[in-house]
């Protein structure tokens, strides 16, 4: 069952935690549809979160973060990777969740490559998209969820220490 808008219209920390065990589904348009369990995520707060792209206010790059929850926020890093994020919270709040790993695919750069993500996914609506969406899942019995500091945001000082990364193990 595809997740509905109200799932994403919550604080990024709640959405991040609840995405673990859900399935990211990609229809590649050639008859191939794949489902992968979400196993690692990071939450990003609004403009006060010094690790968030929203910290500098609205820009052409991050504008979608202030839009409707359930939209896709993608951005290009290191000249080679598209990062896949989901807009959360209510419209105007600028929160998002980065998908860091899927079952069998470790690392956000690899996730973007596997999904064949590019700029055309910017603003895609996960609720109605024909090519990408999230389905309800579950956490296996006995599985452990680990909370850690986010990765690669040391510039954010005290915000880098927040345990806003969730890993399903």
Backbone as a chain_set.jsonl record, in Angstrom:
{"seq": "XXXXXXXXXXXXXXXXXXXXXXXXXXXXXXXXXXXXXXXXXXXXXXXXXXXXXXXXXXXXXXXXXXXXXXXXXXXXXXXXXXXXXXXXXXXXXXXXXXXXXXXXXXXXXXXXXXXXXXXXXXXXXXXXXXXXXXXXXXXXXXXXXXXXXXXXXXXXXXXXXXXXXXXXX", "coords": {"N": [[0.841, -1.188, 0.0], [0.639, 2.129, -0.941], [2.161, 4.922, 0.622], [0.449, 7.658, 2.121], [-0.164, 11.228, 1.895], [-0.46, 12.305, 4.52], [1.274, 10.764, 6.059], [3.805, 11.804, 5.516], [3.472, 14.406, 6.312], [4.479, 15.245, 8.823], [6.721, 15.853, 11.593], [10.176, 15.741, 10.695], [11.826, 13.971, 12.158], [10.055, 12.021, 13.179], [8.995, 10.996, 10.789], [11.344, 10.035, 9.579], [12.166, 7.932, 11.299], [9.916, 6.261, 11.052], [10.037, 5.57, 8.377], [11.846, 3.526, 8.175], [12.008, 0.179, 7.267], [9.928, 0.456, 5.487], [9.088, 0.3, 1.959], [10.901, 1.412, -0.799], [9.888, 2.075, -3.958], [10.539, 1.624, -7.354], [9.658, 2.277, -10.591], [11.012, 1.555, -13.503], [10.175, 2.043, -16.037], [10.471, 0.327, -18.154], [9.149, -1.993, -17.941], [10.268, -3.071, -15.752], [10.03, -3.216, -12.34], [11.122, -2.428, -9.16], [11.428, -3.136, -5.659], [12.731, -2.008, -2.676], [13.727, -2.393, 0.678], [13.81, 0.222, 3.033], [16.603, 1.061, 4.886], [18.27, 2.851, 6.183], [18.287, 6.202, 7.249], [18.333, 9.837, 7.405], [17.332, 12.608, 9.317], [16.407, 15.998, 8.695], [16.011, 19.16, 10.003], [14.245, 22.293, 10.073], [14.967, 25.698, 9.139], [16.535, 26.405, 11.328], [18.207, 24.263, 11.783], [21.452, 23.674, 11.487], [22.728, 21.873, 9.851], [21.112, 21.478, 7.739], [20.009, 22.099, 4.363], [18.247, 24.153, 4.337], [19.144, 26.088, 6.034], [20.218, 28.458, 5.024], [18.082, 29.791, 4.063], [15.512, 30.163, 1.511], [16.396, 28.983, -1.679], [17.092, 28.553, -5.207], [17.919, 25.94, -5.431], [16.965, 24.595, -3.086], [14.253, 25.156, -2.797], [11.976, 23.435, -2.945], [11.856, 22.24, -0.463], [10.229, 23.741, 1.177], [7.774, 23.21, 0.291], [4.927, 21.066, -0.428], [4.491, 18.268, 1.723], [5.903, 15.046, 1.039], [6.929, 15.402, -1.425], [9.716, 15.027, -3.689], [13.057, 15.821, -2.993], [15.884, 16.413, -4.634], [19.403, 16.645, -5.046], [22.608, 17.436, -6.431], [25.825, 16.183, -5.751], [29.383, 16.366, -5.281], [29.886, 16.289, -7.98], [28.955, 13.938, -9.066], [26.93, 12.401, -7.77], [23.467, 11.963, -7.145], [21.442, 12.933, -4.553], [18.798, 11.549, -2.733], [15.978, 12.77, -1.269], [13.142, 13.255, 0.906], [10.532, 15.509, 1.235], [9.204, 16.721, 4.256], [7.017, 17.35, 7.105], [4.825, 20.212, 7.624], [3.615, 22.286, 4.929], [5.756, 24.975, 4.193], [7.547, 24.622, 6.259], [10.104, 23.456, 5.77], [11.504, 20.887, 6.088], [13.176, 17.686, 5.752], [13.923, 14.268, 4.768], [16.717, 12.324, 4.27], [17.379, 9.554, 2.258], [19.52, 7.144, 3.045], [20.368, 4.458, 2.808], [19.338, 1.395, 1.27], [17.963, -1.904, 1.401], [20.547, -3.991, 0.591], [21.847, -1.969, -0.759], [24.147, 0.252, 0.03], [24.733, 3.472, 1.215], [24.106, 6.87, 0.33], [24.794, 7.947, -2.2], [25.023, 5.688, -3.813], [22.406, 4.784, -3.617], [21.035, 6.783, -5.053], [22.183, 6.329, -7.58], [21.33, 3.673, -8.123], [18.585, 4.081, -8.232], [18.474, 5.531, -10.523], [18.344, 8.299, -10.438], [17.894, 11.693, -11.324], [17.972, 15.203, -12.178], [15.364, 15.54, -13.058], [13.679, 14.403, -11.214], [13.285, 16.203, -9.219], [11.008, 17.64, -7.092], [9.099, 15.741, -7.666], [6.071, 14.046, -6.975], [5.555, 11.807, -4.511], [3.158, 10.656, -3.844], [1.52, 10.49, -6.076], [3.151, 9.769, -8.217], [4.16, 7.887, -11.074], [6.535, 6.679, -11.387], [8.104, 6.522, -9.064], [7.74, 5.739, -5.619], [6.671, 5.273, -2.163], [6.02, 2.448, -0.216], [4.061, 1.002, 2.392], [5.656, -0.757, 5.005], [7.312, -3.003, 7.253], [9.031, -3.481, 10.351], [11.269, -6.038, 10.847], [10.705, -8.664, 13.225], [12.537, -8.54, 16.188], [14.51, -6.979, 15.081], [16.902, -4.346, 15.325], [16.961, -0.857, 15.974], [19.186, 1.66, 15.441], [20.29, 4.759, 16.675], [22.203, 7.455, 15.594], [24.673, 10.089, 15.265], [24.4, 12.374, 12.507], [25.933, 11.948, 9.277], [28.817, 13.397, 7.764], [28.427, 16.138, 8.28], [29.962, 17.844, 9.857], [30.569, 20.545, 9.874], [28.372, 21.735, 10.968], [28.558, 21.971, 13.647], [27.249, 21.884, 16.88], [24.86, 20.874, 15.932], [25.609, 18.789, 14.364], [26.039, 16.749, 16.106], [23.617, 15.779, 16.872], [21.471, 13.031, 17.238], [20.159, 12.079, 14.722], [20.156, 10.274, 12.727], [19.013, 7.195, 11.58], [19.261, 3.722, 11.739], [18.408, 0.607, 10.491], [18.91, -2.495, 11.806]], "CA": [[0.0, 0.0, 0.0], [1.391, 3.373, -1.079], [1.983, 5.86, 1.731], [-0.349, 8.841, 1.793], [0.422, 12.525, 2.236], [-0.411, 12.548, 5.968], [2.459, 10.099, 6.601], [4.942, 12.716, 5.349], [3.131, 15.716, 6.875], [4.852, 15.201, 10.24], [8.099, 16.242, 11.856], [11.139, 14.888, 9.99], [12.319, 12.909, 13.033], [9.033, 10.967, 13.212], [8.93, 10.39, 9.461], [12.584, 9.285, 9.367], [12.085, 6.684, 12.067], [8.845, 5.423, 10.521], [10.377, 5.104, 7.027], [12.602, 2.28, 8.278], [11.175, -0.992, 7.014], [9.056, 0.707, 4.344], [9.705, -0.053, 0.683], [11.055, 2.399, -1.859], [9.523, 1.374, -5.189], [10.949, 2.35, -8.56], [9.232, 1.753, -11.882], [12.022, 2.046, -14.433], [9.533, 2.384, -17.3], [10.759, -0.672, -19.183], [8.546, -3.222, -17.444], [10.995, -3.484, -14.543], [9.678, -2.523, -11.102], [11.867, -2.985, -8.029], [11.093, -2.676, -4.312], [13.823, -2.215, -1.725], [13.424, -1.96, 2.039], [14.599, 1.352, 3.518], [17.355, 0.581, 6.046], [19.017, 3.934, 6.838], [17.785, 7.531, 6.907], [18.743, 10.974, 8.24], [16.343, 13.681, 9.386], [16.894, 17.37, 8.648], [15.008, 20.091, 10.497], [14.017, 23.523, 9.323], [16.028, 26.686, 8.956], [17.412, 26.468, 12.507], [19.118, 23.116, 11.725], [22.659, 24.136, 10.783], [23.154, 20.845, 8.903], [20.109, 21.432, 6.682], [20.125, 23.057, 3.255], [17.33, 25.257, 4.613], [19.782, 27.037, 6.965], [20.499, 29.725, 4.344], [16.842, 30.304, 3.501], [15.096, 29.611, 0.219], [17.221, 29.183, -2.869], [16.59, 27.77, -6.335], [18.265, 24.538, -5.164], [16.226, 23.966, -1.985], [12.879, 25.686, -2.741], [10.981, 22.375, -2.749], [11.792, 21.876, 0.958], [9.146, 24.53, 1.789], [6.533, 22.86, -0.405], [4.04, 20.021, 0.07], [5.159, 17.051, 2.179], [5.783, 13.917, 0.125], [7.632, 15.7, -2.671], [11.119, 14.607, -3.732], [14.098, 16.848, -3.046], [17.151, 15.84, -5.081], [20.484, 17.585, -5.327], [23.811, 16.818, -6.981], [27.022, 16.421, -4.931], [30.687, 15.848, -5.729], [29.903, 16.173, -9.432], [28.67, 12.575, -9.516], [25.862, 11.7, -7.057], [22.189, 12.591, -6.842], [20.947, 12.552, -3.236], [17.347, 11.413, -2.747], [15.356, 13.211, -0.023], [11.691, 13.405, 0.883], [10.063, 16.676, 1.98], [8.324, 16.334, 5.363], [6.393, 18.401, 7.922], [3.77, 20.924, 6.907], [4.072, 23.236, 3.914], [6.354, 26.167, 4.77], [8.411, 24.258, 7.393], [11.441, 23.137, 5.235], [12.142, 19.696, 6.644], [13.332, 16.597, 4.787], [14.603, 13.052, 5.197], [17.625, 11.748, 3.281], [17.438, 8.093, 2.228], [20.952, 6.815, 3.004], [20.608, 3.076, 2.374], [18.249, 0.459, 1.037], [18.432, -3.277, 1.549], [21.474, -4.365, -0.476], [22.459, -0.782, -1.371], [24.651, 1.061, 1.141], [25.243, 4.803, 0.904], [23.139, 7.684, -0.419], [25.205, 8.079, -3.597], [24.654, 4.432, -4.481], [20.942, 4.757, -3.698], [20.684, 7.627, -6.196], [22.578, 5.651, -8.825], [20.45, 2.533, -8.343], [17.275, 4.617, -8.608], [18.638, 6.315, -11.757], [17.843, 9.631, -10.103], [18.5, 12.862, -11.959], [17.28, 16.457, -11.863], [13.945, 15.471, -13.41], [12.909, 13.947, -10.057], [13.104, 17.33, -8.294], [9.614, 18.009, -6.936], [8.203, 14.616, -7.98], [5.137, 13.771, -5.88], [5.548, 10.372, -4.196], [1.794, 10.201, -3.659], [0.898, 10.235, -7.373], [4.137, 9.432, -9.235], [4.097, 6.579, -11.737], [7.879, 6.109, -11.476], [8.738, 6.308, -7.761], [6.847, 5.922, -4.488], [7.011, 4.534, -0.943], [4.951, 1.578, 0.256], [4.094, 0.604, 3.796], [6.44, -1.953, 5.301], [7.36, -3.295, 8.681], [10.351, -3.788, 10.885], [11.284, -7.458, 11.227], [10.725, -8.969, 14.652], [13.88, -8.671, 16.734], [15.447, -6.037, 14.455], [17.318, -3.242, 16.188], [17.108, 0.455, 15.342], [20.268, 2.415, 16.062], [20.286, 6.206, 16.441], [23.55, 8.013, 15.646], [24.848, 11.419, 14.683], [24.371, 12.387, 11.045], [27.247, 11.775, 8.658], [29.293, 14.398, 6.81], [27.929, 17.487, 8.564], [30.753, 18.372, 10.976], [30.506, 22.013, 9.815], [27.162, 22.178, 11.676], [28.922, 22.035, 15.075], [26.386, 21.145, 17.818], [23.812, 20.201, 15.161], [26.194, 17.554, 13.827], [26.025, 15.735, 17.16], [22.254, 15.299, 17.105], [21.283, 11.65, 16.792], [19.055, 12.144, 13.782], [20.372, 9.21, 11.738], [18.403, 5.969, 12.066], [19.723, 2.57, 10.972], [17.738, -0.645, 10.798], [19.919, -3.556, 11.805]], "C": [[0.885, 1.25, 0.0], [1.107, 4.291, 0.101], [1.262, 7.103, 1.245], [0.333, 10.107, 2.328], [0.55, 12.724, 3.749], [0.763, 11.834, 6.643], [3.644, 11.067, 6.599], [4.719, 14.07, 6.017], [3.334, 15.74, 8.389], [6.298, 15.644, 10.372], [9.069, 15.244, 11.221], [11.684, 13.754, 10.857], [11.334, 11.743, 13.095], [8.973, 10.242, 11.871], [10.164, 9.518, 9.224], [12.509, 7.928, 10.049], [11.057, 5.734, 11.454], [9.09, 4.95, 9.087], [11.16, 3.789, 7.062], [11.656, 1.097, 8.13], [10.167, -0.802, 5.899], [9.812, 0.363, 3.062], [9.734, 1.138, -0.27], [10.847, 1.631, -3.161], [9.885, 2.246, -6.379], [10.467, 1.598, -9.783], [10.171, 2.379, -12.913], [11.47, 2.309, -15.832], [9.772, 1.403, -18.426], [10.173, -2.031, -18.795], [9.19, -3.725, -16.169], [10.595, -2.598, -13.366], [10.424, -3.208, -9.971], [11.434, -2.33, -6.732], [12.274, -2.998, -3.413], [13.43, -1.642, -0.372], [14.356, -0.817, 2.43], [15.264, 0.94, 4.831], [18.15, 1.674, 6.777], [18.531, 5.28, 6.315], [18.417, 8.586, 7.812], [17.676, 12.045, 8.165], [17.038, 15.034, 9.353], [15.756, 18.306, 9.004], [14.905, 21.313, 9.604], [15.228, 24.431, 9.284], [16.981, 26.783, 10.141], [18.435, 25.344, 12.527], [20.325, 23.5, 10.865], [23.225, 23.099, 9.815], [22.225, 20.776, 7.689], [20.406, 22.439, 5.576], [19.216, 24.26, 3.461], [17.979, 26.349, 5.466], [20.083, 28.393, 6.329], [19.25, 30.373, 3.768], [16.565, 29.686, 2.138], [16.07, 29.992, -0.889], [16.591, 28.383, -4.005], [16.812, 26.275, -6.069], [17.327, 23.88, -4.15], [14.754, 24.375, -1.884], [11.834, 24.627, -2.407], [10.848, 21.971, -1.277], [10.655, 22.604, 1.682], [7.779, 24.141, 1.211], [5.789, 21.714, 0.293], [4.823, 18.795, 0.547], [4.878, 15.883, 1.225], [6.397, 14.187, -1.235], [9.087, 15.253, -2.547], [12.017, 15.836, -3.817], [15.392, 16.143, -3.437], [18.153, 16.96, -5.303], [21.728, 16.801, -5.687], [25.007, 17.174, -6.105], [28.235, 15.777, -5.567], [30.768, 15.644, -7.241], [29.549, 14.792, -9.941], [27.474, 11.88, -8.869], [24.619, 12.563, -6.884], [21.708, 12.045, -5.51], [19.42, 12.6, -3.255], [16.782, 11.715, -1.365], [13.851, 13.323, -0.214], [11.316, 14.596, 1.769], [9.053, 16.205, 3.032], [7.765, 17.579, 6.046], [5.308, 19.104, 7.108], [4.395, 21.907, 5.917], [4.578, 24.498, 4.61], [7.362, 25.882, 5.873], [9.833, 23.863, 6.989], [12.156, 21.997, 5.953], [12.216, 18.61, 5.572], [14.035, 15.419, 5.438], [15.432, 12.541, 4.027], [17.554, 10.229, 3.391], [18.903, 7.725, 2.012], [21.239, 5.41, 2.494], [19.291, 2.334, 2.199], [18.818, -0.94, 1.225], [19.285, -3.653, 0.331], [22.17, -3.197, -1.155], [22.859, 0.169, -0.252], [25.208, 2.38, 0.644], [24.297, 5.588, 0.022], [23.511, 7.897, -1.884], [24.825, 6.851, -4.407], [23.141, 4.299, -4.619], [20.501, 5.57, -4.918], [21.023, 6.987, -7.522], [21.653, 4.482, -9.139], [19.079, 2.991, -8.827], [17.272, 5.302, -9.971], [18.033, 7.709, -11.581], [18.606, 10.68, -10.901], [17.648, 14.081, -11.602], [15.777, 16.4, -12.144], [13.073, 14.995, -12.25], [12.645, 15.064, -9.044], [11.62, 17.721, -8.262], [8.611, 16.917, -7.284], [7.332, 14.313, -6.754], [5.052, 12.263, -5.651], [4.142, 9.809, -4.047], [1.167, 9.802, -5.001], [1.863, 9.789, -8.472], [3.925, 8.03, -9.79], [5.485, 5.921, -11.758], [8.595, 5.896, -10.148], [7.735, 6.587, -6.645], [7.341, 5.093, -3.311], [5.785, 3.721, -0.534], [5.169, 1.224, 1.721], [4.905, -0.681, 3.93], [6.368, -2.233, 6.784], [8.801, -3.595, 9.083], [10.32, -5.25, 11.326], [11.37, -7.64, 12.745], [12.174, -9.189, 15.097], [14.908, -7.735, 16.122], [15.719, -4.877, 15.41], [17.395, -1.955, 15.371], [18.151, 1.219, 16.137], [20.131, 3.885, 15.686], [21.727, 6.694, 16.581], [23.535, 9.447, 15.136], [24.801, 11.296, 13.157], [25.799, 12.369, 10.51], [27.562, 12.945, 7.731], [28.815, 15.812, 7.049], [28.69, 18.132, 9.726], [30.749, 19.901, 11.016], [29.349, 22.569, 10.649], [27.347, 22.223, 13.191], [27.962, 21.242, 15.957], [25.265, 20.39, 17.095], [24.324, 18.896, 14.561], [26.133, 16.418, 14.842], [24.639, 15.161, 17.429], [22.091, 13.897, 16.498], [20.028, 11.553, 15.932], [19.235, 11.203, 12.596], [19.827, 7.929, 12.356], [18.789, 4.823, 11.141], [18.98, 1.327, 11.452], [18.744, -1.773, 10.696], [19.368, -4.892, 12.157]], "O": [[1.768, 1.398, 0.845], [-0.038, 4.427, 0.532], [1.439, 7.541, 0.108], [1.281, 10.04, 3.11], [1.557, 13.256, 4.216], [1.204, 12.267, 7.707], [4.395, 11.136, 7.571], [5.677, 14.804, 6.261], [2.47, 16.197, 9.137], [7.008, 15.791, 9.377], [8.809, 14.041, 11.214], [11.977, 12.676, 10.338], [11.754, 10.586, 13.064], [8.909, 9.013, 11.827], [10.05, 8.397, 8.73], [12.764, 6.897, 9.427], [11.306, 4.533, 11.349], [8.422, 4.025, 8.625], [11.141, 3.027, 6.096], [10.623, 1.029, 8.797], [9.601, -1.777, 5.405], [11.026, 0.16, 3.082], [8.714, 1.784, -0.511], [11.544, 0.653, -3.432], [9.582, 3.439, -6.414], [10.815, 0.436, -9.994], [10.124, 3.584, -13.159], [12.205, 2.747, -16.716], [9.315, 1.628, -19.547], [10.634, -3.076, -19.253], [8.72, -4.691, -15.569], [10.798, -1.384, -13.392], [10.367, -4.431, -9.836], [11.115, -1.142, -6.693], [12.759, -4.129, -3.393], [12.874, -0.547, -0.284], [15.56, -0.885, 2.184], [14.589, 0.522, 5.772], [18.648, 1.438, 7.877], [18.381, 5.479, 5.109], [18.971, 8.261, 8.862], [17.172, 12.358, 7.086], [18.121, 15.2, 9.913], [14.683, 18.265, 8.402], [15.439, 21.33, 8.495], [16.368, 23.979, 9.384], [18.126, 27.203, 9.973], [19.444, 25.454, 13.224], [20.208, 23.63, 9.646], [24.119, 23.42, 9.031], [22.529, 20.086, 6.717], [20.983, 23.497, 5.824], [19.406, 25.289, 2.812], [17.412, 27.432, 5.604], [20.192, 29.388, 7.046], [19.335, 31.382, 3.068], [17.29, 28.804, 1.678], [16.498, 31.139, -1.016], [15.654, 27.617, -3.779], [15.983, 25.446, -6.443], [16.934, 22.728, -4.334], [14.076, 23.96, -0.944], [10.897, 24.903, -1.657], [9.822, 21.413, -0.887], [10.171, 22.118, 2.704], [6.753, 24.691, 1.61], [6.014, 21.445, 1.473], [5.723, 18.33, -0.152], [3.782, 15.749, 0.683], [6.393, 13.316, -2.105], [9.617, 15.12, -1.444], [11.775, 16.756, -4.598], [15.935, 15.362, -2.656], [17.796, 18.07, -5.696], [21.883, 15.644, -5.297], [25.188, 18.339, -5.751], [28.135, 14.784, -6.288], [31.626, 14.905, -7.724], [29.8, 14.479, -11.105], [27.034, 10.849, -9.377], [24.706, 13.737, -6.526], [21.576, 10.832, -5.347], [18.825, 13.566, -3.733], [17.071, 11.004, -0.402], [13.353, 13.465, -1.331], [11.74, 14.674, 2.922], [8.167, 15.401, 2.743], [8.01, 18.706, 5.617], [4.924, 18.639, 6.035], [5.553, 22.302, 6.057], [3.918, 25.028, 5.504], [7.982, 26.816, 6.382], [10.72, 23.937, 7.839], [13.301, 22.151, 6.378], [11.439, 18.604, 4.617], [14.651, 15.539, 6.497], [14.915, 12.349, 2.927], [17.657, 9.678, 4.487], [19.462, 7.959, 0.94], [22.246, 5.191, 1.82], [18.293, 2.601, 2.869], [20.035, -1.125, 1.207], [18.81, -3.636, -0.804], [23.0, -3.406, -2.04], [22.003, 0.82, 0.347], [26.057, 2.406, -0.247], [23.741, 5.044, -0.933], [22.623, 8.017, -2.728], [24.363, 6.959, -5.543], [22.647, 3.767, -5.614], [19.691, 5.104, -5.719], [20.256, 7.081, -8.48], [21.234, 4.311, -10.284], [18.484, 2.378, -9.714], [16.213, 5.618, -10.514], [17.32, 8.219, -12.446], [19.812, 10.561, -11.119], [16.711, 13.982, -10.809], [15.004, 17.136, -11.53], [11.854, 15.162, -12.291], [11.863, 14.88, -8.111], [11.05, 18.09, -9.289], [7.402, 17.139, -7.208], [7.822, 14.326, -5.624], [4.538, 11.53, -6.496], [3.958, 8.594, -4.119], [0.365, 8.869, -5.05], [1.415, 9.46, -9.57], [3.558, 7.108, -9.062], [5.606, 4.745, -12.102], [9.588, 5.171, -10.096], [6.973, 7.552, -6.713], [8.291, 4.32, -3.429], [4.664, 4.231, -0.507], [6.296, 1.159, 2.211], [4.844, -1.568, 3.078], [5.471, -1.757, 7.48], [9.653, -3.916, 8.254], [9.442, -5.651, 12.09], [12.024, -6.866, 13.444], [12.929, -9.925, 14.464], [16.051, -7.688, 16.577], [14.858, -4.49, 16.2], [17.838, -1.963, 14.223], [18.019, 1.403, 17.347], [19.888, 4.219, 14.526], [22.397, 6.386, 17.567], [22.522, 9.944, 14.644], [25.121, 10.248, 12.595], [26.745, 12.731, 11.209], [26.692, 13.426, 7.005], [28.795, 16.618, 6.119], [28.104, 18.892, 10.497], [30.909, 20.489, 12.086], [29.351, 23.75, 10.996], [26.397, 22.484, 13.928], [27.865, 20.025, 15.797], [24.778, 19.376, 17.597], [23.535, 17.993, 14.282], [26.171, 15.248, 14.464], [24.506, 14.163, 18.138], [22.53, 13.636, 15.378], [18.995, 11.028, 16.347], [18.544, 11.325, 11.585], [20.131, 7.606, 13.505], [18.665, 4.926, 9.92], [18.929, 1.034, 12.646], [19.354, -1.989, 9.648], [20.108, -5.875, 12.194]]}, "num_chains": 1, "name": "protein.A"}
